[in-house]
């Protein structure tokens, strides 16, 4: 595919997403109908689509278009990069030629972006970022407009970090340790080949964000080796698998068990055991509540979510977080640990939830609190470790 044909495909997919189709579904549908597209084409189209979702407001402003559309966002992204649309002839799958209005918008002086446009978020969220991050807010917003680095977790008991680095190098993947998590490797180069490597197929490495790994490593530092952990919101099981790899006896629960579909095959690939529990009993030495949240720390990887979030949805998430905390507190044994985690940057979903928890549930003490932001290289994450009184 020519660069213009790739842009044309990106425009059509972005239009479907703007009409409400989830990004992954729109990309898959396009790929099924585009047998002529090679893997390089599919990667390039995907990059355009995800960039448009990350940079939706700024791209629209750069396009100068009255209405938002895939075509406007593509023109805006090209202009932002100092490029003009090349080969937009309307032939050979290229986008239609520029209209007069588009051509004159592209020759107008560069736009002066508002703070929300420059940070690529809805304006109502600016105070939330300011309250959480203070002077770092704009730097974090800038970071959230870019692609996330790729990290893997090296299995804590089945592989040596140095061996995995050497093995991945033979596949053209450069892997480097990161000080935030012992088992984490940051990948560069042919990262899209990871799933074809023996290290991946044999479960010696798993894709997992850096801060997500820091969460489980921090938990492990406060737990007796090999103890039992209930992952109450296990979802796809990223943290359950990391804890199992460290030798903990992990049980996984989720309100929507379908979300745990991939967990057992992944555990098997890693040579670990995770038990699925529908109705957890009480008296766990440790319960992890990795609660549903806005995901504001992970918007580099899931940028659709930032445009879907509303103040009402954020308030509903806070109520769910409180309810899950209360439920999980009841499941922890006296003297046990409750780990509350979100991939949100907002105080409203983090420190404020812990304050509300202390207000209505005395007898707990916070033994550690950690905040990671994308400036630490991984997703934004929050972790509070709460100890239940022994009696
Ligand atoms: C942030 S995700 C979990 C991610 C996962 N722990 C990981 O590391 O890959 C939150 C999960 O909480 C689940 N959930 C939502 N409400 C819940 C509830 N009331 N009780 C238990 N799980 C819930 C969702 O289905 C979702 O899978």
Tab-separated table of C-alpha atoms and ligand atoms in Angstrom:
chain	number	residue	atom	x	y	z
A	1	UNK	CA	0.000	0.000	0.000
A	2	UNK	CA	1.206	3.518	-0.739
A	3	UNK	CA	1.436	5.999	2.157
A	4	UNK	CA	-1.695	7.713	0.759
A	5	UNK	CA	-3.591	4.395	0.626
A	6	UNK	CA	-2.632	3.708	4.240
A	7	UNK	CA	-3.911	7.179	5.178
A	8	UNK	CA	-7.121	6.494	3.274
A	9	UNK	CA	-7.656	3.259	5.218
A	10	UNK	CA	-6.921	5.139	8.467
A	11	UNK	CA	-9.504	7.796	7.557
A	12	UNK	CA	-12.225	5.202	6.957
A	13	UNK	CA	-11.476	3.398	10.233
A	14	UNK	CA	-11.352	6.637	12.256
A	15	UNK	CA	-14.752	7.563	10.790
A	16	UNK	CA	-16.193	4.278	12.051
A	17	UNK	CA	-14.737	4.858	15.497
A	18	UNK	CA	-16.134	8.412	15.584
A	19	UNK	CA	-19.510	6.832	14.722
A	20	UNK	CA	-19.235	4.647	17.850
A	21	UNK	CA	-17.476	1.426	16.787
A	22	UNK	CA	-14.747	0.293	19.232
A	23	UNK	CA	-11.250	0.863	17.778
A	24	UNK	CA	-10.125	-2.783	17.901
A	25	UNK	CA	-13.340	-3.963	16.223
A	26	UNK	CA	-13.033	-1.333	13.475
A	27	UNK	CA	-9.383	-2.279	12.843
A	28	UNK	CA	-10.158	-6.008	12.759
A	29	UNK	CA	-13.058	-5.489	10.353
A	30	UNK	CA	-10.847	-3.462	8.028
A	31	UNK	CA	-8.008	-6.023	8.172
A	32	UNK	CA	-10.402	-8.882	7.276
A	33	UNK	CA	-11.536	-7.067	4.155
A	34	UNK	CA	-8.027	-5.904	3.197
A	35	UNK	CA	-6.277	-9.140	2.235
A	36	UNK	CA	-3.855	-7.085	0.098
A	37	UNK	CA	-2.481	-5.364	3.228
A	38	UNK	CA	0.797	-6.805	4.532
A	39	UNK	CA	1.832	-6.680	8.185
A	40	UNK	CA	3.747	-3.410	7.597
A	41	UNK	CA	0.585	-1.870	6.125
A	42	UNK	CA	-1.556	-3.070	9.024
A	43	UNK	CA	0.910	-1.693	11.567
A	44	UNK	CA	1.075	1.674	9.776
A	45	UNK	CA	-2.725	1.971	9.582
A	46	UNK	CA	-3.049	1.019	13.246
A	47	UNK	CA	-0.483	3.673	14.177
A	48	UNK	CA	-2.465	6.375	12.343
A	49	UNK	CA	-5.710	5.304	14.013
A	50	UNK	CA	-4.321	5.192	17.552
A	51	UNK	CA	-2.465	8.453	17.074
A	52	UNK	CA	-5.715	10.110	15.948
A	53	UNK	CA	-7.375	8.855	19.145
A	54	UNK	CA	-4.532	10.115	21.338
A	55	UNK	CA	-4.305	13.484	19.579
A	56	UNK	CA	-7.927	13.981	18.590
A	57	UNK	CA	-8.372	17.571	19.804
A	58	UNK	CA	-5.041	18.923	18.632
A	59	UNK	CA	-5.367	17.210	15.232
A	60	UNK	CA	-8.807	18.726	14.773
A	61	UNK	CA	-7.447	22.188	15.660
A	62	UNK	CA	-4.528	21.771	13.237
A	63	UNK	CA	-6.905	20.722	10.443
A	64	UNK	CA	-8.899	23.941	10.777
A	65	UNK	CA	-11.980	21.907	9.796
A	66	UNK	CA	-15.424	22.937	10.997
A	67	UNK	CA	-16.524	19.358	11.623
A	68	UNK	CA	-14.624	16.420	13.075
A	69	UNK	CA	-14.024	13.521	10.678
A	70	UNK	CA	-11.371	10.938	9.879
A	71	UNK	CA	-10.235	13.057	6.972
A	72	UNK	CA	-9.936	16.205	9.101
A	73	UNK	CA	-7.940	14.369	11.792
A	74	UNK	CA	-5.590	12.881	9.171
A	75	UNK	CA	-4.997	16.306	7.595
A	76	UNK	CA	-4.431	17.779	11.064
A	77	UNK	CA	-1.861	15.107	11.988
A	78	UNK	CA	0.033	15.603	8.712
A	79	UNK	CA	0.058	19.355	9.181
A	80	UNK	CA	1.187	19.028	12.799
A	81	UNK	CA	4.189	17.089	11.437
A	82	UNK	CA	4.934	19.849	8.903
A	83	UNK	CA	3.820	17.602	6.025
A	84	UNK	CA	1.399	18.198	3.176
A	85	UNK	CA	-0.863	15.395	1.982
A	86	UNK	CA	1.063	13.674	-0.846
A	87	UNK	CA	-0.640	11.578	-3.493
A	88	UNK	CA	-4.213	12.446	-2.474
A	89	UNK	CA	-5.474	11.894	-6.008
A	90	UNK	CA	-8.584	9.827	-5.371
A	91	UNK	CA	-6.984	7.021	-7.424
A	92	UNK	CA	-5.422	3.684	-6.376
A	93	UNK	CA	-7.114	3.747	-2.941
A	94	UNK	CA	-5.740	7.239	-2.128
A	95	UNK	CA	-7.956	9.841	-0.419
A	96	UNK	CA	-9.874	12.255	-2.662
A	97	UNK	CA	-8.007	15.446	-3.681
A	98	UNK	CA	-8.140	18.411	-1.274
A	99	UNK	CA	-11.193	20.647	-1.515
A	100	UNK	CA	-10.634	24.390	-1.823
A	101	UNK	CA	-11.658	24.880	1.810
A	102	UNK	CA	-9.181	22.213	2.979
A	103	UNK	CA	-6.372	23.685	0.878
A	104	UNK	CA	-6.987	27.163	2.305
A	105	UNK	CA	-7.161	25.825	5.903
A	106	UNK	CA	-3.818	24.110	5.392
A	107	UNK	CA	-2.218	27.359	4.228
A	108	UNK	CA	-3.611	29.445	7.120
A	109	UNK	CA	-1.263	30.417	10.007
A	110	UNK	CA	-0.727	27.604	12.568
A	111	UNK	CA	-3.504	27.417	15.184
A	112	UNK	CA	-3.051	28.744	18.723
A	113	UNK	CA	-4.106	25.775	20.844
A	114	UNK	CA	-6.035	26.069	24.093
A	115	UNK	CA	-4.620	24.095	27.041
A	116	UNK	CA	-7.202	21.325	26.593
A	117	UNK	CA	-6.425	21.128	22.870
A	118	UNK	CA	-2.673	21.029	23.488
A	119	UNK	CA	-3.117	18.352	26.183
A	120	UNK	CA	-5.658	16.441	24.080
A	121	UNK	CA	-8.280	16.053	26.790
A	122	UNK	CA	-11.782	17.463	27.327
A	123	UNK	CA	-11.576	20.810	29.217
A	124	UNK	CA	-13.550	19.552	32.240
A	125	UNK	CA	-10.648	17.218	33.129
A	126	UNK	CA	-8.003	19.942	33.428
A	127	UNK	CA	-8.728	20.689	37.125
A	128	UNK	CA	-8.468	16.950	37.891
A	129	UNK	CA	-5.011	16.751	36.328
A	130	UNK	CA	-3.946	19.967	38.100
A	131	UNK	CA	-5.155	18.719	41.493
A	132	UNK	CA	-3.363	15.393	41.070
A	133	UNK	CA	-0.135	16.480	39.406
A	134	UNK	CA	0.336	20.202	40.123
A	135	UNK	CA	3.247	21.617	38.139
A	136	UNK	CA	3.726	18.286	36.319
A	137	UNK	CA	0.221	18.258	34.832
A	138	UNK	CA	1.103	19.599	31.378
A	139	UNK	CA	4.198	17.398	31.077
A	140	UNK	CA	2.124	14.320	31.911
A	141	UNK	CA	-0.564	15.365	29.412
A	142	UNK	CA	2.112	15.765	26.752
A	143	UNK	CA	3.371	12.282	27.564
A	144	UNK	CA	-0.165	10.812	27.315
A	145	UNK	CA	-0.359	12.077	23.692
A	146	UNK	CA	2.450	9.706	22.677
A	147	UNK	CA	2.738	5.931	22.238
A	148	UNK	CA	3.484	3.922	25.375
A	149	UNK	CA	6.800	2.073	25.558
A	150	UNK	CA	6.514	-1.729	25.381
A	151	UNK	CA	7.401	-3.746	28.490
A	152	UNK	CA	7.509	-7.446	29.227
A	153	UNK	CA	7.702	-9.243	32.540
A	154	UNK	CA	10.301	-11.983	32.801
A	155	UNK	CA	8.885	-14.952	34.717
A	156	UNK	CA	10.272	-14.623	38.237
A	157	UNK	CA	11.073	-18.328	38.736
A	158	UNK	CA	11.418	-19.776	35.230
A	159	UNK	CA	13.823	-17.406	33.492
A	160	UNK	CA	16.878	-15.271	34.073
A	161	UNK	CA	16.589	-11.660	32.937
A	162	UNK	CA	20.038	-11.738	31.257
A	163	UNK	CA	19.181	-14.908	29.294
A	164	UNK	CA	15.919	-13.434	28.047
A	165	UNK	CA	17.728	-10.277	26.901
A	166	UNK	CA	20.131	-12.425	24.842
A	167	UNK	CA	17.317	-14.602	23.468
A	168	UNK	CA	15.180	-11.644	22.352
A	169	UNK	CA	18.203	-10.049	20.688
A	170	UNK	CA	18.320	-12.995	18.240
A	171	UNK	CA	14.784	-12.002	17.124
A	172	UNK	CA	15.860	-8.383	16.556
A	173	UNK	CA	14.301	-7.163	19.804
A	174	UNK	CA	16.412	-5.003	22.098
A	175	UNK	CA	15.451	-5.490	25.744
A	176	UNK	CA	16.705	-3.380	28.641
A	177	UNK	CA	16.049	-3.661	32.394
A	178	UNK	CA	14.259	-0.804	34.159
A	179	UNK	CA	14.935	0.307	37.742
A	180	UNK	CA	11.212	0.447	38.638
A	181	UNK	CA	10.622	-3.330	38.537
A	182	UNK	CA	13.140	-6.166	38.827
A	183	UNK	CA	11.469	-8.449	36.279
A	184	UNK	CA	10.646	-5.729	33.723
A	185	UNK	CA	12.339	-5.336	30.348
A	186	UNK	CA	11.680	-2.398	28.036
A	187	UNK	CA	11.577	-3.513	24.404
A	188	UNK	CA	12.736	-1.638	21.308
A	189	UNK	CA	13.223	-2.703	17.717
A	190	UNK	CA	11.107	-5.502	16.236
A	191	UNK	CA	8.743	-5.559	19.228
A	192	UNK	CA	5.836	-6.802	17.109
A	193	UNK	CA	7.764	-10.081	16.655
A	194	UNK	CA	7.605	-10.844	20.385
A	195	UNK	CA	4.655	-13.239	20.084
A	196	UNK	CA	6.605	-15.381	17.607
A	197	UNK	CA	9.515	-15.937	20.001
A	198	UNK	CA	10.031	-19.137	22.016
A	199	UNK	CA	10.373	-17.040	25.194
A	200	UNK	CA	6.780	-15.841	24.719
A	201	UNK	CA	5.337	-19.176	23.524
A	202	UNK	CA	6.901	-20.958	26.510
A	203	UNK	CA	5.661	-18.398	29.036
A	204	UNK	CA	9.056	-17.111	30.097
A	205	UNK	CA	7.933	-13.581	29.200
A	206	UNK	CA	4.508	-11.916	29.283
A	207	UNK	CA	3.508	-8.511	27.996
A	208	UNK	CA	2.852	-6.346	31.048
A	209	UNK	CA	3.130	-2.648	31.719
A	210	UNK	CA	6.016	-1.474	33.898
A	211	UNK	CA	3.932	0.176	36.646
A	212	UNK	CA	1.585	-2.803	36.787
A	213	UNK	CA	4.686	-4.903	37.560
A	214	UNK	CA	5.812	-2.362	40.147
A	215	UNK	CA	2.419	-2.779	41.875
A	216	UNK	CA	2.822	-6.550	42.340
A	217	UNK	CA	6.513	-6.310	43.254
A	218	UNK	CA	5.631	-3.718	45.932
A	219	UNK	CA	2.864	-5.967	47.271
A	220	UNK	CA	5.253	-8.938	47.361
A	221	UNK	CA	7.716	-6.963	49.467
A	222	UNK	CA	5.043	-6.742	52.212
A	223	UNK	CA	3.878	-10.379	52.085
A	224	UNK	CA	5.295	-13.614	53.475
A	225	UNK	CA	6.719	-15.734	50.623
A	226	UNK	CA	4.297	-18.239	49.103
A	227	UNK	CA	1.203	-16.926	50.933
A	228	UNK	CA	-2.340	-16.872	49.571
A	229	UNK	CA	-3.669	-13.884	47.637
A	230	UNK	CA	-7.182	-13.268	46.382
A	231	UNK	CA	-7.242	-11.088	43.249
A	232	UNK	CA	-10.821	-9.834	43.574
A	233	UNK	CA	-10.947	-7.914	40.255
A	234	UNK	CA	-8.730	-10.224	38.233
A	235	UNK	CA	-9.927	-9.340	34.717
A	236	UNK	CA	-7.405	-10.616	32.153
A	237	UNK	CA	-5.157	-11.592	35.058
A	238	UNK	CA	-2.037	-9.475	34.493
A	239	UNK	CA	-1.393	-9.043	38.227
A	240	UNK	CA	-2.666	-12.510	39.224
A	241	UNK	CA	-0.134	-14.063	36.837
A	242	UNK	CA	2.704	-11.851	38.085
A	243	UNK	CA	1.951	-12.877	41.684
A	244	UNK	CA	1.676	-16.561	40.732
A	245	UNK	CA	5.043	-16.335	38.964
A	246	UNK	CA	6.536	-15.060	42.237
A	247	UNK	CA	5.299	-18.196	43.996
A	248	UNK	CA	2.129	-16.874	45.692
A	249	UNK	CA	-0.953	-19.119	45.807
A	250	UNK	CA	-3.307	-16.968	43.756
A	251	UNK	CA	-7.090	-17.198	43.518
A	252	UNK	CA	-8.844	-15.033	40.948
A	253	UNK	CA	-12.353	-13.598	41.018
A	254	UNK	CA	-14.160	-11.118	38.768
A	255	UNK	CA	-17.731	-9.837	38.733
A	256	UNK	CA	-17.686	-10.661	35.025
A	257	UNK	CA	-16.053	-14.115	34.810
A	258	UNK	CA	-15.880	-13.857	30.985
A	259	UNK	CA	-13.098	-11.338	31.459
A	260	UNK	CA	-10.967	-14.095	33.007
A	261	UNK	CA	-11.332	-16.332	29.912
A	262	UNK	CA	-7.695	-15.949	28.899
A	263	UNK	CA	-6.311	-16.328	32.427
A	264	UNK	CA	-6.013	-20.117	32.699
A	265	UNK	CA	-4.365	-20.612	29.274
A	266	UNK	CA	-1.869	-17.860	30.148
A	267	UNK	CA	-1.201	-19.454	33.552
A	268	UNK	CA	-0.667	-22.804	31.830
A	269	UNK	CA	1.749	-21.258	29.332
A	270	UNK	CA	3.676	-19.820	32.277
A	271	UNK	CA	3.640	-23.180	34.113
A	272	UNK	CA	1.699	-21.668	37.033
A	273	UNK	CA	-1.589	-22.449	38.742
A	274	UNK	CA	-4.299	-19.878	39.417
A	275	UNK	CA	-7.621	-20.976	40.951
A	276	UNK	CA	-10.813	-19.280	39.768
A	277	UNK	CA	-13.326	-18.550	42.542
A	278	UNK	CA	-16.925	-17.537	42.004
A	279	UNK	CA	-17.848	-16.767	45.599
A	280	UNK	CA	-14.786	-15.953	47.693
A	281	UNK	CA	-14.759	-17.102	51.312
A	282	UNK	CA	-13.459	-14.801	54.095
A	283	UNK	CA	-10.158	-14.698	56.014
A	284	UNK	CA	-7.630	-14.107	53.237
A	285	UNK	CA	-4.145	-12.991	54.337
A	286	UNK	CA	-4.115	-10.677	51.321
A	287	UNK	CA	-6.782	-9.353	48.958
A	288	UNK	CA	-5.948	-7.278	45.879
A	289	UNK	CA	-8.648	-4.853	44.707
A	290	UNK	CA	-7.449	-3.685	41.282
A	291	UNK	CA	-10.664	-1.773	40.780
A	292	UNK	CA	-12.349	-0.514	37.605
A	293	UNK	CA	-11.358	3.124	37.050
A	294	UNK	CA	-11.163	5.920	34.480
A	295	UNK	CA	-7.871	4.447	33.235
A	296	UNK	CA	-6.440	7.970	33.047
A	297	UNK	CA	-2.947	6.585	33.696
A	298	UNK	CA	-3.170	4.257	30.699
A	299	UNK	CA	-4.630	6.547	28.052
A	300	UNK	CA	-1.508	6.168	25.907
A	301	UNK	CA	-2.479	2.539	25.332
A	302	UNK	CA	-6.265	2.920	25.530
A	303	UNK	CA	-6.890	6.455	24.223
A	304	UNK	CA	-10.551	5.893	23.322
A	305	UNK	CA	-11.382	5.897	27.030
A	306	UNK	CA	-10.480	9.559	27.569
A	307	UNK	CA	-13.164	10.710	25.147
A	308	UNK	CA	-15.809	8.399	26.651
A	309	UNK	CA	-15.304	9.524	30.261
A	310	UNK	CA	-17.883	11.992	31.637
A	311	UNK	CA	-18.218	13.562	35.104
A	312	UNK	CA	-21.215	11.281	35.710
A	313	UNK	CA	-19.266	8.167	34.721
A	314	UNK	CA	-16.387	9.222	36.975
A	315	UNK	CA	-18.777	9.625	39.925
A	316	UNK	CA	-20.256	6.172	39.212
A	317	UNK	CA	-16.745	4.671	39.145
A	318	UNK	CA	-15.973	6.191	42.548
A	319	UNK	CA	-19.115	4.617	44.011
A	320	UNK	CA	-18.081	1.221	42.563
A	321	UNK	CA	-14.554	1.643	43.978
A	322	UNK	CA	-15.971	2.358	47.460
A	323	UNK	CA	-18.290	-0.636	47.273
A	324	UNK	CA	-15.481	-2.990	46.187
A	325	UNK	CA	-13.172	-1.673	48.938
A	326	UNK	CA	-15.853	-2.310	51.566
A	327	UNK	CA	-16.536	-5.796	50.201
A	328	UNK	CA	-12.830	-6.687	50.049
A	329	UNK	CA	-12.198	-5.353	53.568
A	330	UNK	CA	-14.690	-7.950	54.791
A	331	UNK	CA	-12.715	-10.714	53.067
A	332	UNK	CA	-9.355	-9.891	54.712
A	333	UNK	CA	-8.314	-11.837	57.828
A	334	UNK	CA	-7.397	-9.926	61.016
A	335	UNK	CA	-3.792	-8.706	60.576
A	336	UNK	CA	-4.097	-9.237	56.791
A	337	UNK	CA	-3.412	-6.899	53.901
A	338	UNK	CA	-5.761	-5.137	51.499
A	339	UNK	CA	-4.080	-3.774	48.365
A	340	UNK	CA	-6.102	-1.126	46.540
A	341	UNK	CA	-4.874	-0.296	43.038
A	342	UNK	CA	-6.036	1.829	40.112
A	343	UNK	CA	-4.485	2.799	36.784
A	344	UNK	CA	-5.839	6.309	37.359
A	345	UNK	CA	-3.999	9.535	38.022
A	346	UNK	CA	-6.981	11.274	39.635
A	347	UNK	CA	-7.065	11.942	43.390
A	348	UNK	CA	-10.820	11.352	43.199
A	349	UNK	CA	-10.173	7.667	42.426
A	350	UNK	CA	-7.060	7.280	44.573
A	351	UNK	CA	-6.218	9.116	47.820
A	352	UNK	CA	-9.818	10.312	48.206
A	353	UNK	CA	-11.132	6.736	48.084
A	354	UNK	CA	-8.676	5.732	50.819
A	355	UNK	CA	-9.742	8.733	52.930
A	356	UNK	CA	-13.403	7.732	52.495
A	357	UNK	CA	-12.523	4.136	53.444
A	358	UNK	CA	-10.853	5.264	56.704
A	359	UNK	CA	-13.875	7.468	57.478
A	360	UNK	CA	-16.326	4.590	57.501
A	361	UNK	CA	-14.089	1.616	58.385
A	362	UNK	CA	-11.897	2.210	61.430
A	363	UNK	CA	-9.327	-0.406	62.470
A	364	UNK	CA	-7.228	-0.216	59.326
A	365	UNK	CA	-3.869	1.483	58.859
A	366	UNK	CA	-2.221	2.432	55.591
A	367	UNK	CA	1.280	0.973	55.611
A	368	UNK	CA	2.365	2.260	52.176
A	369	UNK	CA	1.083	4.412	49.352
A	370	UNK	CA	2.665	4.707	45.905
A	371	UNK	CA	1.897	6.862	42.901
A	372	UNK	CA	3.489	6.196	39.521
A	373	UNK	CA	2.965	8.541	36.588
A	374	UNK	CA	3.758	8.074	32.891
A	375	UNK	CA	6.866	10.197	33.583
A	376	UNK	CA	8.207	7.057	35.333
A	377	UNK	CA	7.905	5.351	31.884
A	378	UNK	CA	4.984	2.981	32.580
A	379	UNK	CA	1.265	3.684	32.986
A	380	UNK	CA	0.045	5.961	35.752
A	381	UNK	CA	-0.816	3.752	38.750
A	382	UNK	CA	-1.856	4.158	42.380
A	383	UNK	CA	-1.356	1.601	45.148
A	384	UNK	CA	-2.426	1.784	48.774
A	385	UNK	CA	-1.548	-1.067	51.151
A	386	UNK	CA	-3.911	-1.271	54.113
A	387	UNK	CA	-3.321	-3.490	57.138
A	388	UNK	CA	-6.304	-4.784	59.130
A	389	UNK	CA	-5.927	-4.623	62.893
A	390	UNK	CA	-5.092	-8.052	64.389
A	391	UNK	CA	-8.116	-8.244	66.655
B	1	LIG	C1	-8.784	-2.799	36.189
B	1	LIG	S1	-9.591	-4.231	35.695
B	1	LIG	C2	-8.577	-5.501	36.348
B	1	LIG	C3	-7.254	-5.680	35.642
B	1	LIG	C4	-6.479	-6.895	36.101
B	1	LIG	N1	-6.369	-6.964	37.551
B	1	LIG	C5	-5.081	-6.980	35.502
B	1	LIG	O1	-4.078	-6.718	36.188
B	1	LIG	O2	-4.987	-7.328	34.314
B	1	LIG	C6	-10.972	-4.240	36.764
B	1	LIG	C7	-11.813	-5.516	36.739
B	1	LIG	O3	-12.777	-5.375	37.786
B	1	LIG	C8	-13.937	-6.098	37.420
B	1	LIG	N2	-15.055	-5.620	38.264
B	1	LIG	C9	-15.884	-4.565	38.062
B	1	LIG	N3	-16.753	-4.450	39.084
B	1	LIG	C10	-16.470	-5.454	39.950
B	1	LIG	C11	-17.025	-5.882	41.176
B	1	LIG	N4	-18.040	-5.220	41.748
B	1	LIG	N5	-16.496	-6.961	41.780
B	1	LIG	C12	-15.451	-7.633	41.219
B	1	LIG	N6	-14.887	-7.278	40.042
B	1	LIG	C13	-15.385	-6.200	39.420
B	1	LIG	C14	-14.072	-5.804	35.943
B	1	LIG	O4	-14.858	-6.821	35.308
B	1	LIG	C15	-12.616	-5.779	35.481
B	1	LIG	O5	-12.246	-7.013	34.937
